[in-house]
CSV table of C-alpha atoms and ligand atoms in Angstrom, one decimal:
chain,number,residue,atom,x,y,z
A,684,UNK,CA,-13.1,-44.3,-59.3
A,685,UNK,CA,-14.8,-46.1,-56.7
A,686,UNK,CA,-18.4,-44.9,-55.3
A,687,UNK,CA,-19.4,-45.1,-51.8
A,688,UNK,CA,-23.2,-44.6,-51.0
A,689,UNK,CA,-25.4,-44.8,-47.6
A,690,UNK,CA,-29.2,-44.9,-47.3
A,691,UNK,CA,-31.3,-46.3,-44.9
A,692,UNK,CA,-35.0,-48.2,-45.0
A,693,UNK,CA,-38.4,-45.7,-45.2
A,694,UNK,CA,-42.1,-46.6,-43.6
A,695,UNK,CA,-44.5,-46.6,-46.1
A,696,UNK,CA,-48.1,-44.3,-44.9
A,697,UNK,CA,-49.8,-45.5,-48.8
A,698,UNK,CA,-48.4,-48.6,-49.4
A,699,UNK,CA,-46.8,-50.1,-52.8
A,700,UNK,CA,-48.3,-53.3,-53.3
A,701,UNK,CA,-48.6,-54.6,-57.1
A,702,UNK,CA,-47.1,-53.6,-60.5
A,703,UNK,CA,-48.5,-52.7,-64.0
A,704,UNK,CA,-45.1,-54.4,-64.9
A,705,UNK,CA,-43.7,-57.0,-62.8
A,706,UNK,CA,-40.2,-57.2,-64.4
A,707,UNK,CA,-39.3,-53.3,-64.6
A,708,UNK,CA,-41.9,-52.8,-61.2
A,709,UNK,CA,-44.0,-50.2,-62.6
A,710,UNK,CA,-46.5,-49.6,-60.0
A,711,UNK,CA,-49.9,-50.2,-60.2
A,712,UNK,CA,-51.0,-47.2,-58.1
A,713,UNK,CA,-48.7,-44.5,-56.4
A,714,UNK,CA,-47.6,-44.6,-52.6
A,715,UNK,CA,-46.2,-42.9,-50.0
A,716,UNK,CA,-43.1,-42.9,-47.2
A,717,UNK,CA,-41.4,-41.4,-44.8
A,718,UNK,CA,-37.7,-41.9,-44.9
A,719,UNK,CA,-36.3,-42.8,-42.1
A,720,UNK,CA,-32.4,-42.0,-40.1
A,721,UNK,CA,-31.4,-45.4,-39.4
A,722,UNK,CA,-30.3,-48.7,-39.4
A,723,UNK,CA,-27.9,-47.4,-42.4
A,724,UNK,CA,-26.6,-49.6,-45.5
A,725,UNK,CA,-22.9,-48.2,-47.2
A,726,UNK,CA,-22.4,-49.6,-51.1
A,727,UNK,CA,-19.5,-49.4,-53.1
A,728,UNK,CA,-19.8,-49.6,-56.6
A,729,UNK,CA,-16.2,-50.0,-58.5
A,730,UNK,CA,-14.7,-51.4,-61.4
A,731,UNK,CA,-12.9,-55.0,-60.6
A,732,UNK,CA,-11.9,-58.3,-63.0
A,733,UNK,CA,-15.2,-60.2,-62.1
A,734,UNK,CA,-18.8,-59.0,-61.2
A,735,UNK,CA,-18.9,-59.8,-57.5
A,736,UNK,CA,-20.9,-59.0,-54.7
A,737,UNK,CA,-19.2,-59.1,-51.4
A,738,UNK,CA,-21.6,-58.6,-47.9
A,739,UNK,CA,-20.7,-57.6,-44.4
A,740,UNK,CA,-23.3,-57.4,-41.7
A,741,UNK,CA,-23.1,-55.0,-38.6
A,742,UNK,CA,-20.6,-56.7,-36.6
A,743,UNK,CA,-18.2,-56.4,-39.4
A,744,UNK,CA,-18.2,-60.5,-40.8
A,745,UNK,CA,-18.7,-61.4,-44.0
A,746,UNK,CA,-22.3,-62.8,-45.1
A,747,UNK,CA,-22.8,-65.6,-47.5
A,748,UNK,CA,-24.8,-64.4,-50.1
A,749,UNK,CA,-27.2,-66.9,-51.4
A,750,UNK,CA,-26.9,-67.3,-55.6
A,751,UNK,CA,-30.3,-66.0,-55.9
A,752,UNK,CA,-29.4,-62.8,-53.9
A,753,UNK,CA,-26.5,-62.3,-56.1
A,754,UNK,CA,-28.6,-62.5,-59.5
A,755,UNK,CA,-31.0,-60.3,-57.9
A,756,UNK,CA,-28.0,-57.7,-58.4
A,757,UNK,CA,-26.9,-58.4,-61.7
A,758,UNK,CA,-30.6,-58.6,-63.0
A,759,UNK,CA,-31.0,-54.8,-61.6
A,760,UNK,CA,-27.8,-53.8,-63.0
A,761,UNK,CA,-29.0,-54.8,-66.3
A,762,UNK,CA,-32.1,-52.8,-66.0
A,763,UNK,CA,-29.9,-50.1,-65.2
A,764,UNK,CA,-27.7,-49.5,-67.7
A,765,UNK,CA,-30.9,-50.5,-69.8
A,766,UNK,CA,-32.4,-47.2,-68.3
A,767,UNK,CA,-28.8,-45.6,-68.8
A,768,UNK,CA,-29.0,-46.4,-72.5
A,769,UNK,CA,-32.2,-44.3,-72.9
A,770,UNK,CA,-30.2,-41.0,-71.5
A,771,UNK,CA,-28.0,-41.6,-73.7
A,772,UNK,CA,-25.3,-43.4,-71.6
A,773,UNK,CA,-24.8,-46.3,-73.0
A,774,UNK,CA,-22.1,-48.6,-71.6
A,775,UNK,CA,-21.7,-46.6,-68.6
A,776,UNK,CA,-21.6,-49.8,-66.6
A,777,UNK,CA,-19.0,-52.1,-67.1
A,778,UNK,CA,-20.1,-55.7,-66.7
A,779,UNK,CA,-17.2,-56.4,-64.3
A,780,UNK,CA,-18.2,-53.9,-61.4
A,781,UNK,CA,-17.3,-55.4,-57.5
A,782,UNK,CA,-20.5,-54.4,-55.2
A,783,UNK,CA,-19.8,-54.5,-51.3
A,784,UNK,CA,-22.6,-54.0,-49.0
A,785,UNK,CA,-22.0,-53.1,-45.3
A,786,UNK,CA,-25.4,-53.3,-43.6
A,787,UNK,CA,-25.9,-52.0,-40.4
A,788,UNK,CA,-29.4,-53.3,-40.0
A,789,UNK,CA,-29.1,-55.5,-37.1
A,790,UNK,CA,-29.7,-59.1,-38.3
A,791,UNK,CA,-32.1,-60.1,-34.8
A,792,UNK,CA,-34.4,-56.9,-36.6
A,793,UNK,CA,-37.1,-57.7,-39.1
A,794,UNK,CA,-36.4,-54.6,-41.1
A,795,UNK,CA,-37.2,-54.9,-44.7
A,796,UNK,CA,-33.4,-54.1,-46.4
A,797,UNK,CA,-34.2,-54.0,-49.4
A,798,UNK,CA,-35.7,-50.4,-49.9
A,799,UNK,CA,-32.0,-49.2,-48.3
A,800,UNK,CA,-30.0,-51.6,-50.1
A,801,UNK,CA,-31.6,-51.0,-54.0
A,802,UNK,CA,-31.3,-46.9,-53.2
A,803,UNK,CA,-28.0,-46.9,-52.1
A,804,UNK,CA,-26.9,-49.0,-54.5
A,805,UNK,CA,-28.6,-46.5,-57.1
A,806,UNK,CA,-26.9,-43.7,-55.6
A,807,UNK,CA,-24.1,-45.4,-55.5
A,808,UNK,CA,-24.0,-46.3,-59.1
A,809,UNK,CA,-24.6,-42.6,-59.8
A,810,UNK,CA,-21.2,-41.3,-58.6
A,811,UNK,CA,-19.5,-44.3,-60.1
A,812,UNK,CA,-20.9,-43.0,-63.8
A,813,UNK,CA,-20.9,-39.3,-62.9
A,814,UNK,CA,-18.0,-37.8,-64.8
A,815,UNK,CA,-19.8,-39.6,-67.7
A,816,UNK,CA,-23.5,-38.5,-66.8
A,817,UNK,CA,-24.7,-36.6,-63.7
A,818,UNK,CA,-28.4,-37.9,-63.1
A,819,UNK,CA,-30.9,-35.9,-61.7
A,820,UNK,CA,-32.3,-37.6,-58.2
A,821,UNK,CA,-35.7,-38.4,-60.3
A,822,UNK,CA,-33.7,-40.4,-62.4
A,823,UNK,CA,-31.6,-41.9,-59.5
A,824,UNK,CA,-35.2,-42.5,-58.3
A,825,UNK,CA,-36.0,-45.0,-61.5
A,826,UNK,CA,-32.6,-46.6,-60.8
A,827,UNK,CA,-33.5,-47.6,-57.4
A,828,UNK,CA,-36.7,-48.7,-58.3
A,829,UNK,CA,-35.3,-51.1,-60.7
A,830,UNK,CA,-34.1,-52.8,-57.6
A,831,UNK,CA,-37.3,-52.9,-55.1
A,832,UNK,CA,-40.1,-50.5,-55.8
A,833,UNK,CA,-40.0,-49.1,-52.1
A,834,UNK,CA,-36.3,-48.0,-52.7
A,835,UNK,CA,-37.5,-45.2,-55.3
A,836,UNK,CA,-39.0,-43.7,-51.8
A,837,UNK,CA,-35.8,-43.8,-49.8
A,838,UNK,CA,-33.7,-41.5,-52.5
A,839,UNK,CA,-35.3,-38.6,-50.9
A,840,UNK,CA,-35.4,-37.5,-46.9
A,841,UNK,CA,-38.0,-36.8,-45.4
A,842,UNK,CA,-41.9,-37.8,-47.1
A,843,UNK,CA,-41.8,-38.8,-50.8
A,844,UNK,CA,-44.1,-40.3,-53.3
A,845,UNK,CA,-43.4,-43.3,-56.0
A,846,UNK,CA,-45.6,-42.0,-58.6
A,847,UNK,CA,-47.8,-44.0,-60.5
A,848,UNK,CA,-46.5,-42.0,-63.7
A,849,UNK,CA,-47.6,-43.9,-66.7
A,850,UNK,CA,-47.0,-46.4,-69.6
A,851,UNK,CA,-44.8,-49.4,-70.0
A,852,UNK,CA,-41.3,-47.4,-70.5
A,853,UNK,CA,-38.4,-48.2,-68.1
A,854,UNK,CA,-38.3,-44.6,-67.0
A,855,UNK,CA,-42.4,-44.5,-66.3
A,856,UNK,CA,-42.6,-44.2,-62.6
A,857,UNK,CA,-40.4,-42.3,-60.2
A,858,UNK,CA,-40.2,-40.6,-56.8
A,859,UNK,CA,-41.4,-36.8,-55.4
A,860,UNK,CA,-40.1,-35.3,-52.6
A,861,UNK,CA,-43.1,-33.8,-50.5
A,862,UNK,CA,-41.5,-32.3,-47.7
A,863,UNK,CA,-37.6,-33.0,-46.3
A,864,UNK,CA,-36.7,-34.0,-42.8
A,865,UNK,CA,-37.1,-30.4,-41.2
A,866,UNK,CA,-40.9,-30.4,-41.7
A,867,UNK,CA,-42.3,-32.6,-39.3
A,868,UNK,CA,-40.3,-34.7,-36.5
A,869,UNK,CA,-42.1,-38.0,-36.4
A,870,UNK,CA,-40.6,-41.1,-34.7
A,871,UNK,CA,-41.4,-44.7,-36.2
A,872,UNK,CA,-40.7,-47.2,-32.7
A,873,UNK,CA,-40.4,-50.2,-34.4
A,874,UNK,CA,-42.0,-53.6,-32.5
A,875,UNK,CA,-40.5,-56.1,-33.6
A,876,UNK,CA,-42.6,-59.4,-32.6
A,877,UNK,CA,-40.7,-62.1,-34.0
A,878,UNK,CA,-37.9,-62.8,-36.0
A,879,UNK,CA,-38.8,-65.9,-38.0
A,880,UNK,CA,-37.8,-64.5,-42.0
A,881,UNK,CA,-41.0,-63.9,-44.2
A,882,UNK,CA,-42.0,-66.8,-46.3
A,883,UNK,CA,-43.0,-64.6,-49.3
A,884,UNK,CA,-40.6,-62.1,-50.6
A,885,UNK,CA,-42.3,-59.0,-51.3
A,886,UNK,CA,-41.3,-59.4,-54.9
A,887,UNK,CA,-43.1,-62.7,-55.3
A,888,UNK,CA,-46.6,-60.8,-53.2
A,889,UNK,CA,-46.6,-58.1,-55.9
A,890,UNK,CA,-47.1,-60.6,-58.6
A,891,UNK,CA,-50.5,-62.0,-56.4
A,892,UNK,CA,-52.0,-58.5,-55.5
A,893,UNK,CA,-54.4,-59.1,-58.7
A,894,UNK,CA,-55.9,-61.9,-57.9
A,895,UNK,CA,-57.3,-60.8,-55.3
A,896,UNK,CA,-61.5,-59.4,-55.0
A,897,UNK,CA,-60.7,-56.5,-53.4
A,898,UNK,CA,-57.4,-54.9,-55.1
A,899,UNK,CA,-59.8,-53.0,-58.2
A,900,UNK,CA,-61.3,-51.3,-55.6
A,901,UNK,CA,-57.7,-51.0,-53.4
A,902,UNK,CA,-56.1,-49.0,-56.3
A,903,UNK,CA,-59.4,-47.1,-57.2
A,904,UNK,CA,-58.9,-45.8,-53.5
A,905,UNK,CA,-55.5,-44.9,-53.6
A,906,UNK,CA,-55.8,-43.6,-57.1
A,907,UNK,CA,-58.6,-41.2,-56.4
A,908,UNK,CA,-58.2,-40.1,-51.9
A,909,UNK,CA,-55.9,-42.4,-50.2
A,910,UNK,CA,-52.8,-40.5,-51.8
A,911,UNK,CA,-53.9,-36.8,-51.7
A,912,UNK,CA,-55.5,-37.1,-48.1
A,913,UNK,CA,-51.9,-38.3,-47.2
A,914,UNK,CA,-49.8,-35.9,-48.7
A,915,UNK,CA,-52.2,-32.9,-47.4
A,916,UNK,CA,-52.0,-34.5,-43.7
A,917,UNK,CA,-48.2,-34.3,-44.3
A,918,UNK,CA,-48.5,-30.6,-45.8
A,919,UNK,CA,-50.4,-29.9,-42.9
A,920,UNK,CA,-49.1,-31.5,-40.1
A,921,UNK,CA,-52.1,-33.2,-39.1
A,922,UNK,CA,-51.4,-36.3,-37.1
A,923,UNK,CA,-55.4,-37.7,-36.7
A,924,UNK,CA,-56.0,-37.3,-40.6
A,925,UNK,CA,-52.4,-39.0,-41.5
A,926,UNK,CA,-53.7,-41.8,-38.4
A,927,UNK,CA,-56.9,-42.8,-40.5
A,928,UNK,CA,-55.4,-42.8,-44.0
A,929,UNK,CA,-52.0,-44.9,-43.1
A,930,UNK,CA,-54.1,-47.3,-40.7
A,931,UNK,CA,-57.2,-47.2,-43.5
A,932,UNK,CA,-54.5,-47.9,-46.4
A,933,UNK,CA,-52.4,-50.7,-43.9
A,934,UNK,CA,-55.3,-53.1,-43.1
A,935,UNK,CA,-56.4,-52.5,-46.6
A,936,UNK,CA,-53.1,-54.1,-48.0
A,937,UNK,CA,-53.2,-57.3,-45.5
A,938,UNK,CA,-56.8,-57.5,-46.7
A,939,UNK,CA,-55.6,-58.1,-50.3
A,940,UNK,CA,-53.0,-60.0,-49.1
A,941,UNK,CA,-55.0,-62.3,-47.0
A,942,UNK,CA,-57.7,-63.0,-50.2
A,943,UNK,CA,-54.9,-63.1,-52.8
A,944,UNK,CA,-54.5,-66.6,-54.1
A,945,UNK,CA,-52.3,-67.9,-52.9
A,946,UNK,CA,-53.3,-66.0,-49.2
A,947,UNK,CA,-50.5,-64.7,-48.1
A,948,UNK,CA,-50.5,-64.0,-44.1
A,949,UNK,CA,-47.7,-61.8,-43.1
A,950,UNK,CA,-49.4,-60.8,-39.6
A,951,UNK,CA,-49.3,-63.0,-36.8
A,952,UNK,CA,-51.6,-63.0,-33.7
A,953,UNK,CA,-48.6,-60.9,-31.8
A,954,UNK,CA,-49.2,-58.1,-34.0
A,955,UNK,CA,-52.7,-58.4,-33.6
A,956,UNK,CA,-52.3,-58.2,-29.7
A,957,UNK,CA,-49.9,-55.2,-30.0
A,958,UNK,CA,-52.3,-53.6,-32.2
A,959,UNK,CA,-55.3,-53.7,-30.1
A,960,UNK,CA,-53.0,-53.1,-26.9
A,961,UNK,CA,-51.6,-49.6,-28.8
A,962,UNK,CA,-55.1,-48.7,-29.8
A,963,UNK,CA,-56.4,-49.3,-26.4
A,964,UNK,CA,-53.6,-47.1,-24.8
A,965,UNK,CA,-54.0,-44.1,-26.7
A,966,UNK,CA,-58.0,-44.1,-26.2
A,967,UNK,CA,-57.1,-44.2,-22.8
A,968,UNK,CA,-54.6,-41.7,-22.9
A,969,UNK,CA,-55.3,-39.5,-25.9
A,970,UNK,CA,-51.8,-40.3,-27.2
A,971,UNK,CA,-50.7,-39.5,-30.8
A,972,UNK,CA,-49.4,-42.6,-32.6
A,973,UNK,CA,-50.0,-44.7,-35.4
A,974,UNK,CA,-49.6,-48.5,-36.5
A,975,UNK,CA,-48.9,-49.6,-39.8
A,976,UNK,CA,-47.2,-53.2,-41.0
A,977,UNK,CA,-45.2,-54.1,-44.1
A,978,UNK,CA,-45.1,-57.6,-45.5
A,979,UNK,CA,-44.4,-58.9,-41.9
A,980,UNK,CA,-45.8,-58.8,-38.9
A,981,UNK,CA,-43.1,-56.2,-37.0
A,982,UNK,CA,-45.7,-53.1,-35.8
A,983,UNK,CA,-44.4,-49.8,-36.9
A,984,UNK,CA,-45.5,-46.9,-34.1
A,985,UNK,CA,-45.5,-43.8,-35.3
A,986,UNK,CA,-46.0,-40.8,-33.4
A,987,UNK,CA,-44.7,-37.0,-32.9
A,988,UNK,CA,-42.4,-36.0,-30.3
A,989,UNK,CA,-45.3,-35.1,-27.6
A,990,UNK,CA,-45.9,-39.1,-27.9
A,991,UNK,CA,-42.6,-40.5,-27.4
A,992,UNK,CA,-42.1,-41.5,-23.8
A,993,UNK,CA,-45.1,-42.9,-23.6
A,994,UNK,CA,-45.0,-45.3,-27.5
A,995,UNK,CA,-41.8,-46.1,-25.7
A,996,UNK,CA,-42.3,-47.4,-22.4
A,997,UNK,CA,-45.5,-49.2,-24.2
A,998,UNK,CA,-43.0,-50.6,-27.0
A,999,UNK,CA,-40.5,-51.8,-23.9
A,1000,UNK,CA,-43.3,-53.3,-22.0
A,1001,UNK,CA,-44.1,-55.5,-24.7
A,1002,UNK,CA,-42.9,-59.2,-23.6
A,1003,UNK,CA,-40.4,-61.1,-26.1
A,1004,UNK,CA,-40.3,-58.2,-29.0
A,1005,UNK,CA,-37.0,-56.4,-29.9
A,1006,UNK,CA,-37.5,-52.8,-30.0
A,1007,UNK,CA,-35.5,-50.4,-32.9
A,1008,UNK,CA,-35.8,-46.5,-32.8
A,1009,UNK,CA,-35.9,-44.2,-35.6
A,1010,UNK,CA,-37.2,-41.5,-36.8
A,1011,UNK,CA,-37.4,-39.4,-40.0
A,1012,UNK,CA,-34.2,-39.1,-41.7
A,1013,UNK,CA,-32.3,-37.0,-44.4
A,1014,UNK,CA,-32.3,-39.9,-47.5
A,1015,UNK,CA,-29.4,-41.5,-49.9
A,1016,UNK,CA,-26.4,-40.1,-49.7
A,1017,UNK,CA,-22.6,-40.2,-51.5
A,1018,UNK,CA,-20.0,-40.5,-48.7
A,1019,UNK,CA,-16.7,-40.4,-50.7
B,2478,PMV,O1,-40.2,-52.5,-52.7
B,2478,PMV,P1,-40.8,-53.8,-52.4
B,2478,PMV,O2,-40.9,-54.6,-53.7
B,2478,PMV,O3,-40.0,-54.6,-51.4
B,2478,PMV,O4,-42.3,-53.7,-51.9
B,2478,PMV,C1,-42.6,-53.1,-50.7
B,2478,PMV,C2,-43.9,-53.5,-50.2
B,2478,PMV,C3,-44.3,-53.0,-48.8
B,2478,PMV,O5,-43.3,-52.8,-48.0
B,2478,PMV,C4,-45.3,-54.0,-48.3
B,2478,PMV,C5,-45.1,-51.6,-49.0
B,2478,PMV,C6,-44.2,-50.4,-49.2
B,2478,PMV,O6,-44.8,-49.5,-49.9
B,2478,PMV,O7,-43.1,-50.3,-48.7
C-alpha cells in the first residue's frame, strides 16, 4: 500500500554541527529545535518495478533531480532497512520502491530542505512497512536521521532534542520531544538575504567541524550548559535566557566554521548588517527576538507573539531580502 507523509523544516536554538560517525551521522554532541508549521514537504513511499525518485516543486512541475540527489536516497534507504534489520524487520524494504517528493518550499527561499525531506521520508517509510512493524517515533527519529541529522528534530512538533546517545550502533542517537506546539507560540520571520545556493552542503561541513581549534571546547559547551540552559528556557518560557544561549551557541558554530580547514563562510556581510540592524532595534525598543543562522546566511528572527508586528515591519523594511513566515508547528505526519 502506498504511504503518504508531510513534514516541514525546524530552526535549530543548539545547533548540530559534526558527527562521531560521519556515514551513519551520529552526533558529536546533542542539539536542539523548534519545529516549525511551514513551507511543507508530502513523500510517497510505494512499491514500483524500478527504484525511482520523482520531484515536483510548489508550482506543481517536475524537478530534475541531479544523480547525486538521487543516490543520496538510495544510500539512506540502505541505512534504513540496515536499521530495520536490527528490530527485526528484515527485508521490509523492497529495493524497487518509487519515492515522489512534492515540496512546497518555495524555490526563491533559502530554506534548508533537507531536515523536512529526510523526516518525511522516514515517516513515510513507516506507514509503508507498518502492517509488518509499527515503529515507535524514537525509532522513526533514527530513520530520519539516517537521512540529515537535523531531520531526527523535525519528527516531533513543537521543541525536540537529537540526543547525543552513545556508541557506534546505527540506532545510537535519536530525538526527544521537550514540549509540543501548545507550549509556547514563537514565530521564526525568516530574512532571507540572498538566494545564491550554499557552496558547502551541510553534509560535507560536518566532516570539517574537527579540524577546527575551537570545536573541543564547542562540544565541551554544549555537552555540559549549552543544552540544559536551553531546554530549561523552553520549560520555562523564558525568552532573554533562550536569546543568549541560541545567539551564544549560533556565532559559536560560524566560529568553527570560519577556522575549520577548509574555512567555510556561510554568512555574508547582508546578514551581518541585518544582525546588527535587529540588535539595534530591539535595544531601542526593548523588543523580544532572536537571530540565529544555519549553514547560510538567511537570518532566522525569532520572537513571541508580543514581538511580531514590530520583527515584521523590520523584516519588510529590509531592502532586496525575501521574507517567509512561520512559526512553531505540530511535526511529521501520515496523511493517507
Ligand atoms: O542535518 P544536516 O546534516 O543538514 O545539518 C544541519 C546543520 C545546521 O543546520 C547548521 C544546524 C542544525 O542543527 O540544524
Amino acid at each position: 500500500m502506498p504511504s503518504t507523509a508531510r513534514s516541514t523544516p525546524n530552526i535549530a536554538f543548539i545547533k548540530y554541527w559534526g558527527n562521531r560517525s560521519e556515514d551513519l551521522r551520529l552526533p558529536m554532541a546533542p542539539s536542539l529545535s523548534m519545529t516549525l508549521d511551514r513551507p511543507t514537504v508530502e513523500i510517497t513511499v510505494e512499491e514500483a518495478d524500478a527504484f525511482a525518485v520523482r520531484s515536483f516543486l510548489a508550482d506543481g512541475s517536475e524537478k530534475t533531480l541531479k544523480e547525486k540527489d538521487i543516490e543520496r536516497f538510495r544510500k539512506v534507504l540502505a541505512l534504513m532497512q540496515r536499521y530495520l534489520d536490527t528490530l527485526g524487520a528484515a527485508n521490509a524494504l523492497s529495493e524497487n520502491l518509487l519515492i515522489t517528493v512534492r515540496s512546497h518550499i518555495p524555490p526563491a527561499v533559502g530554506l534548508a530542505s533537507s531536515a523536512a525531506v529526510f523526516s518525511c521520508l522516514a515517516k513515510a517509510i513507516a506507514g509503508f512497512i507498518r502492517e509488518k512493524k509499527e515503529l515507535t517515533d524514537k525509532q522513526v527519529s533514527i530513520l530520519a536521521r539516517l537521512g540529515s541529522g537535523s531531520a531526527a528534530r523535525s519528527i516531533f512538533g513543537g521543541f525536540s532534542t537529537l540526543e547525543e546517545g552513545g556508541g557506534m550502533e546505527i540506532g545510537g542517537s535519536w530525538s526527544e520531544q521537550i514540549a509540543d506546539e501548545h507550549h509556547w507560540l514563537l514565530h521564526d520571520i525568516v530574512v532571507i538575504p540572498a538566494m545564491d545556493e550554499k557552496k558547502v552542503g551541510s553534509t560535507e561541513g560536518h566532516a570539517l567541524a574537527s579540524t577546527s581549534p575551537f570545536y573541543a571546547e564547542r562540544v565541551k559547551s554544549i555537552r555540559s550548559r549549552r543544552q540544559r540552559e536551553c531546554i530549561e528556557a523552553i520549560r520555562k518560557k523564558d525568552f532573554e535566557a533562550l536569546q543568549r544561549v541560541t545567539e551564544e551557541d549560533c556565532l559559536d558554530m560560524h566560529h568553527v566554521m570560519e577556522t575549520s580547514t577548509p574555512p567555510l563562510h556561510y554568512l555574508n556581510a547582508e546578514t551581518h548588517r541585518i544582525v546588527d540592524a535587529i540588535k539595534a532595534l530591539r535595544t531601542k525598543a526593548h523588543l523580544p527576538v532572536l537571530f540565529t543562522m544555519d549553514a547560510g546566511p538567511t537570518v532566522h528572527l525569532v520572537c513571541p507573539e508580543e514581538g511580531r508586528s514590530a520583527v515584521l515591519s523590520f523584516a519588510h523594511a529590509q531592502k532586496g531580502c525575501t521574507i517567509f513566515e512561520t512559526k512553531v508547528g505540530p511535526g511529521a505526519c501520515l496523511v493517507e
